[in-house]
Amino acid sequence: MAEAHSVDNPRLLHHFRNADQQFSSSKLGMWLFLFTEIMFFGGLFVAYIIYRAWNPELFTMAATQLDTMLGAVNTVVLIGSSLTIALAIRAAQTDKQKMIVNYLLLTIFLASVFLVIKYFEYTHKFDMGIFPGAYYTFDGIDHPKANVFFSIYYMMTGLHGLHVIIGIGLMIWLVIRAKIGDYSSQWYTPVEMCGLYWHIVDIIWIFLFPLMYLIE
Amino acid sequence: MSAHHIIPMKTLISTTVALVVLTIVTVAVFYLPIPAPFDVVVAILLASFKATLVGMFFMGLYYDEKFNTVVLIFSFLFFLVFVGITLLDTMFRDTGISVW
Amino acid sequence: MSASSTTNGKTLKVRYFDIEENPTEHYLNAETGLKSWLFTVDHKRIGLMYLASIALFFFVGGVLALVLRTELFTPAENLMTAETYNRIFTIHGAVMVFLFIIPSIPAALGNFLLPMMLGAKDVAFPRLNLASFWIYSIGALFTLASLAVNPIDTGWTFYTPYSVQTGSAVILMTLGVFIMGFSSILTGMNFIVTIHKMRAPGMTWGRMPLFLWAMYATSIIQVLATPVLAITLALLIMERTLGIGIFDPALGGDPVLYQHFFWFYSHPAVYIMIVPAFGVISELIATFSRKTIFGYWAIAMSSLAIAFIGSLVWGHHMFVSGQSELSTVVFSFLTFFVGIPTGIKIFNWLATMHKGSIDMKTPMLYACIFLFLFTIGGVTGIMLGAISVNVQLHDTYYVVAHFHYVMMGGTVMAFLGGLHYWWPKMTGKMYNEFWGKISAVIIFIGFNLTFLPQFIMGSQGMPRRYYSYIEQFQTMHQLSTIGSYILGVGFVIIAVYLAHSMFRGQKAPSNPWGARTLDWMTSSPPAHHNFNYQPVLNNGAYDFHKPIADFTLGIAEDDHGHEHKGEPVKQQEQNA
Ligand code: HEM
Ligand SMILES: [Cu+2]
């Protein structure tokens, strides 16, 4: 399918007129995809807002079960990973092949730290009987809809966590291709697109953090 | 072409610093005794500001074709429509309306 | 010649190209074998594969509909129990909505036409396009699997709490729909990017065929609303597996919230169904009236207006659900606004036909049928948007008749018109005009006989989704059933003569209708990469007063090294 049309740029697909058209098309496509991500999470945010508006006291009580410190640390970890992937793109733009790999590995590392912290948070709750929905057995919160709060919590952070895992997978693939020298200032579209994806994952967490952990 | 803008190192670093500082502020504000609806408002404003920084400088919207920003803003407005109109139902279930 | 083009500041050397008639090499025989179809990235072949799939599902859904109508011939239990009836109407609805009508015009006709109308070689992301077809197929397999396991009986809307309680295979079905949603999203994304980035030189926004404006508006809705369907169904699946209690009242949830989520997608989805049909109708009416379309910008912008206003009115499906009175009033008020852009379209089409030299070929016949039936469907929609009327008519056959007038009378008629119109381009063969008209008339009669009685029954109180009824309604039901058989006969005739034309049909000229859009400025069937030249536009899509030859300009150098029989008609410099 990748019938190269032009000799000087083997990455140019035959149906594009030039590399700029191809790059800006990919970018617009990616932004539209991020748009769908926002609406996808948006549904959960709507559920959150409506249940919070209905039961403000429930959210105050339930949030005490979440560890603000861990949430804050994870926020900073994700911000750091956003920086490192931006630096990976910069390394590609400036033809520093080795640094692309290094920055990507660093991003993967930070993403893993995030997941490890999340893992401890989850298991701690499971130990107390805070399971999603019908399996909820915790009796420390005196509210009939405590289960619903934690359903929303698990859906939102779970979907977000799933995105982190997918992001790690994408970055591993990028590392493999960066190692064989696929990316350079001539062509680094996948790194750029993965970066955009990763930043939106970060942005969603930036909103989740105060909405989940900081309720008084 | 502007789509390939290399974002200056200084910009990336200062964006990161700003984000970390804003995170600390967010937590600090949480411990301040701000009355009920406004604590959420402040938290959301801070988060939106952080998101804007990420969008403009990490995601390069500041340097990019403006249409991509339009797409982002539009998705946000669309989300607001979803929330806003749904709240018109959920917040007014028992109030009813007087006949005009 | 006036000059304008998207490549700013550059001078383009253009010349006229001749269009090859009856080409020996084209996209259909460029490669052969099953693999060359299943793994093709050619948007035309992907379009045809969609066409075959939706034809299959239309057949499945159609047979189920006839089974339902047969059961309703008498109030007695003719063929099936009430429970089976519930399953069959659910499958009929879900198949028709998710497997047939949503991909019908966008994915089949849209894929085939969109790049050609833009003067591009392909969509922006051809591999993603293929992926979208495969995702659709996988989703379809899931829904079929649900039929094998335990056919679902919730209605196509999957309302909670029943969808949480029923023993039928809700998860498999909704998973299928969830997956197909991604196919729809990817197609929409692909089309938006293609329209933004891949227009041929000179193809300004104002010169785009109206079909493309309609596809643009549709794609926006697909990208906007479908993710919400995805999260809704994901939550429903979670509700069934984990009991998350967001929608299930037994666990503290709110079932009306489910309806908000569902209709936030599904009302815009009815515009995913109808707006592409508007696009087809614009092409048909302009071409067969031989007239510049009246109110180009009004038609183009009203598509966008419908997309936006249509996103604000979902609650008109929930007037009696227990949502707040305040929101009921607001939703009713907003619903009426949808009528404005829709009316604008109808009037502009009529104005285009006025004093045109109308050529009543089969596609135009369908366009006229569309105008007639869709107007009835739209006006009854506005009536249903009035709260007091709705409280009376909700969940009756009146609603059933309304949405069949818009979906079948609107979208399907436009789809049939478009199918006949572009059939020569797709296959290189002409269909049989005589049988084309006969079947159109049969369908028109069958359709009205089926659904007009349903308006009457509904207004008299016949509820929807029942396998039996009181005697009073028997005459109406029997008329309706007979109508549905006539309708079925019409479709069989179409299937026969279209299949026949593929093998025995007359060879089609490149532009049998004398249209002016770029999809006709290539051979029938088109070349592997659509054009043997890079088209350049200098005229509007509906400039019927200009000779067709004026529409075959292309970049002179960019000849792909192909030999052309046609001599350059005139060399000219174009300042771009
Ligand atoms: C002129 C614009 C339209 C208006 C104002 C309108 C209004 C309505 C209203 C108020 C209902 C709810 C009836 C009830 O359940 O009580 C309804 C139902 C429905 N409409 Fe429309 N409609 C319009 C156009 C369309 C179009 C273009 C389509 C599809 C192509 C469509 C498909 C449907 C369907 C499928 C339902 C029934 C959904 C269900 O309950 O299963 N409508 N419409
Ligand atoms: Cu609707």
mmCIF file with all atom_site columns, C-alpha atoms in Angstrom, chain A residues 37-160:
data_model
loop_
_atom_site.group_PDB
_atom_site.id
_atom_site.type_symbol
_atom_site.label_atom_id
_atom_site.label_alt_id
_atom_site.label_comp_id
_atom_site.label_asym_id
_atom_site.label_entity_id
_atom_site.label_seq_id
_atom_site.pdbx_PDB_ins_code
_atom_site.Cartn_x
_atom_site.Cartn_y
_atom_site.Cartn_z
_atom_site.occupancy
_atom_site.B_iso_or_equiv
_atom_site.pdbx_formal_charge
_atom_site.auth_seq_id
_atom_site.auth_comp_id
_atom_site.auth_asym_id
_atom_site.auth_atom_id
_atom_site.pdbx_PDB_model_num
ATOM 1   C CA . GLU A 1 37  ? -11.815 10.703 23.434 1.00 0.00 ? 37  GLU A CA 1
ATOM 2   C CA . ILE A 1 38  ? -13.096 13.833 25.141 1.00 0.00 ? 38  ILE A CA 1
ATOM 3   C CA . MET A 1 39  ? -16.690 12.871 24.394 1.00 0.00 ? 39  MET A CA 1
ATOM 4   C CA . PHE A 1 40  ? -16.025 9.285  25.461 1.00 0.00 ? 40  PHE A CA 1
ATOM 5   C CA . PHE A 1 41  ? -14.758 10.381 28.876 1.00 0.00 ? 41  PHE A CA 1
ATOM 6   C CA . GLY A 1 42  ? -17.323 13.160 28.718 1.00 0.00 ? 42  GLY A CA 1
ATOM 7   C CA . GLY A 1 43  ? -20.118 10.658 29.288 1.00 0.00 ? 43  GLY A CA 1
ATOM 8   C CA . LEU A 1 44  ? -18.504 9.599  32.551 1.00 0.00 ? 44  LEU A CA 1
ATOM 9   C CA . PHE A 1 45  ? -17.970 13.195 33.593 1.00 0.00 ? 45  PHE A CA 1
ATOM 10  C CA . VAL A 1 46  ? -21.665 13.821 32.999 1.00 0.00 ? 46  VAL A CA 1
ATOM 11  C CA . ALA A 1 47  ? -22.567 10.883 35.235 1.00 0.00 ? 47  ALA A CA 1
ATOM 12  C CA . TYR A 1 48  ? -20.148 12.244 37.837 1.00 0.00 ? 48  TYR A CA 1
ATOM 13  C CA . ILE A 1 49  ? -21.561 15.763 37.752 1.00 0.00 ? 49  ILE A CA 1
ATOM 14  C CA . ILE A 1 50  ? -25.156 14.596 37.980 1.00 0.00 ? 50  ILE A CA 1
ATOM 15  C CA . TYR A 1 51  ? -24.586 12.267 40.881 1.00 0.00 ? 51  TYR A CA 1
ATOM 16  C CA . ARG A 1 52  ? -22.514 14.867 42.671 1.00 0.00 ? 52  ARG A CA 1
ATOM 17  C CA . ALA A 1 53  ? -25.226 17.457 42.191 1.00 0.00 ? 53  ALA A CA 1
ATOM 18  C CA . TRP A 1 54  ? -27.746 14.995 43.568 1.00 0.00 ? 54  TRP A CA 1
ATOM 19  C CA . ASN A 1 55  ? -25.662 13.818 46.529 1.00 0.00 ? 55  ASN A CA 1
ATOM 20  C CA . PRO A 1 56  ? -23.052 16.419 47.494 1.00 0.00 ? 56  PRO A CA 1
ATOM 21  C CA . GLU A 1 57  ? -22.691 14.979 51.001 1.00 0.00 ? 57  GLU A CA 1
ATOM 22  C CA . LEU A 1 58  ? -21.970 11.506 49.604 1.00 0.00 ? 58  LEU A CA 1
ATOM 23  C CA . PHE A 1 59  ? -19.052 12.821 47.569 1.00 0.00 ? 59  PHE A CA 1
ATOM 24  C CA . THR A 1 60  ? -17.574 14.617 50.561 1.00 0.00 ? 60  THR A CA 1
ATOM 25  C CA . MET A 1 61  ? -17.816 11.499 52.714 1.00 0.00 ? 61  MET A CA 1
ATOM 26  C CA . ALA A 1 62  ? -16.556 9.097  50.086 1.00 0.00 ? 62  ALA A CA 1
ATOM 27  C CA . ALA A 1 63  ? -13.592 11.199 49.008 1.00 0.00 ? 63  ALA A CA 1
ATOM 28  C CA . THR A 1 64  ? -12.101 10.766 52.470 1.00 0.00 ? 64  THR A CA 1
ATOM 29  C CA . GLN A 1 65  ? -11.348 7.194  51.457 1.00 0.00 ? 65  GLN A CA 1
ATOM 30  C CA . LEU A 1 66  ? -9.038  8.453  48.690 1.00 0.00 ? 66  LEU A CA 1
ATOM 31  C CA . ASP A 1 67  ? -5.424  9.303  49.448 1.00 0.00 ? 67  ASP A CA 1
ATOM 32  C CA . THR A 1 68  ? -4.784  12.927 48.434 1.00 0.00 ? 68  THR A CA 1
ATOM 33  C CA . MET A 1 69  ? -1.035  12.454 48.684 1.00 0.00 ? 69  MET A CA 1
ATOM 34  C CA . LEU A 1 70  ? -0.975  9.560  46.223 1.00 0.00 ? 70  LEU A CA 1
ATOM 35  C CA . GLY A 1 71  ? -3.253  11.442 43.855 1.00 0.00 ? 71  GLY A CA 1
ATOM 36  C CA . ALA A 1 72  ? -1.004  14.496 43.930 1.00 0.00 ? 72  ALA A CA 1
ATOM 37  C CA . VAL A 1 73  ? 2.122   12.436 43.385 1.00 0.00 ? 73  VAL A CA 1
ATOM 38  C CA . ASN A 1 74  ? 0.498   10.743 40.407 1.00 0.00 ? 74  ASN A CA 1
ATOM 39  C CA . THR A 1 75  ? -0.454  14.120 38.976 1.00 0.00 ? 75  THR A CA 1
ATOM 40  C CA . VAL A 1 76  ? 3.148   15.252 39.106 1.00 0.00 ? 76  VAL A CA 1
ATOM 41  C CA . VAL A 1 77  ? 4.317   11.929 37.642 1.00 0.00 ? 77  VAL A CA 1
ATOM 42  C CA . LEU A 1 78  ? 2.033   12.341 34.642 1.00 0.00 ? 78  LEU A CA 1
ATOM 43  C CA . ILE A 1 79  ? 3.093   15.961 34.155 1.00 0.00 ? 79  ILE A CA 1
ATOM 44  C CA . GLY A 1 80  ? 6.674   14.746 34.106 1.00 0.00 ? 80  GLY A CA 1
ATOM 45  C CA . SER A 1 81  ? 5.830   12.116 31.514 1.00 0.00 ? 81  SER A CA 1
ATOM 46  C CA . SER A 1 82  ? 4.181   14.764 29.371 1.00 0.00 ? 82  SER A CA 1
ATOM 47  C CA . LEU A 1 83  ? 7.443   16.686 29.448 1.00 0.00 ? 83  LEU A CA 1
ATOM 48  C CA . THR A 1 84  ? 9.529   13.653 28.528 1.00 0.00 ? 84  THR A CA 1
ATOM 49  C CA . ILE A 1 85  ? 7.401   12.725 25.539 1.00 0.00 ? 85  ILE A CA 1
ATOM 50  C CA . ALA A 1 86  ? 7.514   16.322 24.349 1.00 0.00 ? 86  ALA A CA 1
ATOM 51  C CA . LEU A 1 87  ? 11.285  16.041 24.621 1.00 0.00 ? 87  LEU A CA 1
ATOM 52  C CA . ALA A 1 88  ? 11.200  12.817 22.595 1.00 0.00 ? 88  ALA A CA 1
ATOM 53  C CA . ILE A 1 89  ? 9.435   14.688 19.794 1.00 0.00 ? 89  ILE A CA 1
ATOM 54  C CA . ARG A 1 90  ? 11.991  17.452 20.060 1.00 0.00 ? 90  ARG A CA 1
ATOM 55  C CA . ALA A 1 91  ? 14.776  14.889 19.823 1.00 0.00 ? 91  ALA A CA 1
ATOM 56  C CA . ALA A 1 92  ? 13.206  13.565 16.618 1.00 0.00 ? 92  ALA A CA 1
ATOM 57  C CA . GLN A 1 93  ? 12.893  17.055 15.187 1.00 0.00 ? 93  GLN A CA 1
ATOM 58  C CA . THR A 1 94  ? 16.552  17.734 15.906 1.00 0.00 ? 94  THR A CA 1
ATOM 59  C CA . ASP A 1 95  ? 17.741  14.333 14.623 1.00 0.00 ? 95  ASP A CA 1
ATOM 60  C CA . LYS A 1 96  ? 19.013  13.049 17.972 1.00 0.00 ? 96  LYS A CA 1
ATOM 61  C CA . GLN A 1 97  ? 18.140  9.415  17.338 1.00 0.00 ? 97  GLN A CA 1
ATOM 62  C CA . LYS A 1 98  ? 19.497  8.113  20.599 1.00 0.00 ? 98  LYS A CA 1
ATOM 63  C CA . MET A 1 99  ? 17.639  10.658 22.671 1.00 0.00 ? 99  MET A CA 1
ATOM 64  C CA . ILE A 1 100 ? 14.304  9.689  21.104 1.00 0.00 ? 100 ILE A CA 1
ATOM 65  C CA . VAL A 1 101 ? 14.719  6.219  22.549 1.00 0.00 ? 101 VAL A CA 1
ATOM 66  C CA . ASN A 1 102 ? 15.894  7.509  25.926 1.00 0.00 ? 102 ASN A CA 1
ATOM 67  C CA . TYR A 1 103 ? 13.069  9.959  26.379 1.00 0.00 ? 103 TYR A CA 1
ATOM 68  C CA . LEU A 1 104 ? 10.511  7.384  25.308 1.00 0.00 ? 104 LEU A CA 1
ATOM 69  C CA . LEU A 1 105 ? 11.906  4.900  27.820 1.00 0.00 ? 105 LEU A CA 1
ATOM 70  C CA . LEU A 1 106 ? 11.739  7.564  30.502 1.00 0.00 ? 106 LEU A CA 1
ATOM 71  C CA . THR A 1 107 ? 8.106   8.233  29.603 1.00 0.00 ? 107 THR A CA 1
ATOM 72  C CA . ILE A 1 108 ? 7.318   4.529  29.793 1.00 0.00 ? 108 ILE A CA 1
ATOM 73  C CA . PHE A 1 109 ? 8.991   4.423  33.181 1.00 0.00 ? 109 PHE A CA 1
ATOM 74  C CA . LEU A 1 110 ? 6.905   7.316  34.517 1.00 0.00 ? 110 LEU A CA 1
ATOM 75  C CA . ALA A 1 111 ? 3.734   5.799  33.117 1.00 0.00 ? 111 ALA A CA 1
ATOM 76  C CA . SER A 1 112 ? 4.575   2.569  34.923 1.00 0.00 ? 112 SER A CA 1
ATOM 77  C CA . VAL A 1 113 ? 5.125   4.452  38.177 1.00 0.00 ? 113 VAL A CA 1
ATOM 78  C CA . PHE A 1 114 ? 1.662   5.898  37.744 1.00 0.00 ? 114 PHE A CA 1
ATOM 79  C CA . LEU A 1 115 ? 0.202   2.436  37.286 1.00 0.00 ? 115 LEU A CA 1
ATOM 80  C CA . VAL A 1 116 ? 2.044   0.993  40.260 1.00 0.00 ? 116 VAL A CA 1
ATOM 81  C CA . ILE A 1 117 ? 0.700   3.721  42.516 1.00 0.00 ? 117 ILE A CA 1
ATOM 82  C CA . LYS A 1 118 ? -2.773  3.148  41.094 1.00 0.00 ? 118 LYS A CA 1
ATOM 83  C CA . TYR A 1 119 ? -2.363  -0.559 41.767 1.00 0.00 ? 119 TYR A CA 1
ATOM 84  C CA . PHE A 1 120 ? -1.635  0.077  45.436 1.00 0.00 ? 120 PHE A CA 1
ATOM 85  C CA . GLU A 1 121 ? -4.578  2.414  45.708 1.00 0.00 ? 121 GLU A CA 1
ATOM 86  C CA . TYR A 1 122 ? -6.916  -0.152 44.162 1.00 0.00 ? 122 TYR A CA 1
ATOM 87  C CA . THR A 1 123 ? -5.729  -3.117 46.235 1.00 0.00 ? 123 THR A CA 1
ATOM 88  C CA . HIS A 1 124 ? -5.942  -1.067 49.404 1.00 0.00 ? 124 HIS A CA 1
ATOM 89  C CA . LYS A 1 125 ? -9.597  -0.380 48.631 1.00 0.00 ? 125 LYS A CA 1
ATOM 90  C CA . PHE A 1 126 ? -10.334 -3.952 47.663 1.00 0.00 ? 126 PHE A CA 1
ATOM 91  C CA . ASP A 1 127 ? -8.954  -5.020 51.051 1.00 0.00 ? 127 ASP A CA 1
ATOM 92  C CA . MET A 1 128 ? -11.541 -2.841 52.726 1.00 0.00 ? 128 MET A CA 1
ATOM 93  C CA . GLY A 1 129 ? -14.352 -4.226 50.605 1.00 0.00 ? 129 GLY A CA 1
ATOM 94  C CA . ILE A 1 130 ? -14.625 -1.192 48.384 1.00 0.00 ? 130 ILE A CA 1
ATOM 95  C CA . PHE A 1 131 ? -15.474 -2.976 45.163 1.00 0.00 ? 131 PHE A CA 1
ATOM 96  C CA . PRO A 1 132 ? -17.363 -1.481 42.246 1.00 0.00 ? 132 PRO A CA 1
ATOM 97  C CA . GLY A 1 133 ? -21.136 -1.624 42.187 1.00 0.00 ? 133 GLY A CA 1
ATOM 98  C CA . ALA A 1 134 ? -22.972 -4.700 43.383 1.00 0.00 ? 134 ALA A CA 1
ATOM 99  C CA . TYR A 1 135 ? -19.831 -6.168 44.980 1.00 0.00 ? 135 TYR A CA 1
ATOM 100 C CA . TYR A 1 136 ? -19.393 -3.245 47.329 1.00 0.00 ? 136 TYR A CA 1
ATOM 101 C CA . THR A 1 137 ? -19.271 -4.429 50.960 1.00 0.00 ? 137 THR A CA 1
ATOM 102 C CA . PHE A 1 138 ? -17.573 -1.568 52.820 1.00 0.00 ? 138 PHE A CA 1
ATOM 103 C CA . ASP A 1 139 ? -19.664 -0.116 55.647 1.00 0.00 ? 139 ASP A CA 1
ATOM 104 C CA . GLY A 1 140 ? -17.490 2.845  56.644 1.00 0.00 ? 140 GLY A CA 1
ATOM 105 C CA . ILE A 1 141 ? -19.561 5.347  54.676 1.00 0.00 ? 141 ILE A CA 1
ATOM 106 C CA . ASP A 1 142 ? -23.016 5.996  55.993 1.00 0.00 ? 142 ASP A CA 1
ATOM 107 C CA . HIS A 1 143 ? -24.816 6.690  52.746 1.00 0.00 ? 143 HIS A CA 1
ATOM 108 C CA . PRO A 1 144 ? -27.156 4.457  50.693 1.00 0.00 ? 144 PRO A CA 1
ATOM 109 C CA . LYS A 1 145 ? -25.452 5.383  47.401 1.00 0.00 ? 145 LYS A CA 1
ATOM 110 C CA . ALA A 1 146 ? -21.848 4.945  48.472 1.00 0.00 ? 146 ALA A CA 1
ATOM 111 C CA . ASN A 1 147 ? -21.614 2.077  45.983 1.00 0.00 ? 147 ASN A CA 1
ATOM 112 C CA . VAL A 1 148 ? -22.525 4.421  43.128 1.00 0.00 ? 148 VAL A CA 1
ATOM 113 C CA . PHE A 1 149 ? -19.738 6.834  44.001 1.00 0.00 ? 149 PHE A CA 1
ATOM 114 C CA . PHE A 1 150 ? -17.184 4.071  43.844 1.00 0.00 ? 150 PHE A CA 1
ATOM 115 C CA . SER A 1 151 ? -18.676 2.708  40.634 1.00 0.00 ? 151 SER A CA 1
ATOM 116 C CA . ILE A 1 152 ? -18.071 6.098  39.076 1.00 0.00 ? 152 ILE A CA 1
ATOM 117 C CA . TYR A 1 153 ? -14.619 6.264  40.622 1.00 0.00 ? 153 TYR A CA 1
ATOM 118 C CA . TYR A 1 154 ? -13.654 2.874  39.238 1.00 0.00 ? 154 TYR A CA 1
ATOM 119 C CA . MET A 1 155 ? -15.139 3.538  35.813 1.00 0.00 ? 155 MET A CA 1
ATOM 120 C CA . MET A 1 156 ? -13.341 6.848  35.431 1.00 0.00 ? 156 MET A CA 1
ATOM 121 C CA . THR A 1 157 ? -9.967  5.898  36.829 1.00 0.00 ? 157 THR A CA 1
ATOM 122 C CA . GLY A 1 158 ? -10.221 2.451  35.257 1.00 0.00 ? 158 GLY A CA 1
ATOM 123 C CA . LEU A 1 159 ? -10.876 3.834  31.785 1.00 0.00 ? 159 LEU A CA 1
ATOM 124 C CA . HIS A 1 160 ? -8.086  6.310  32.330 1.00 0.00 ? 160 HIS A CA 1
#
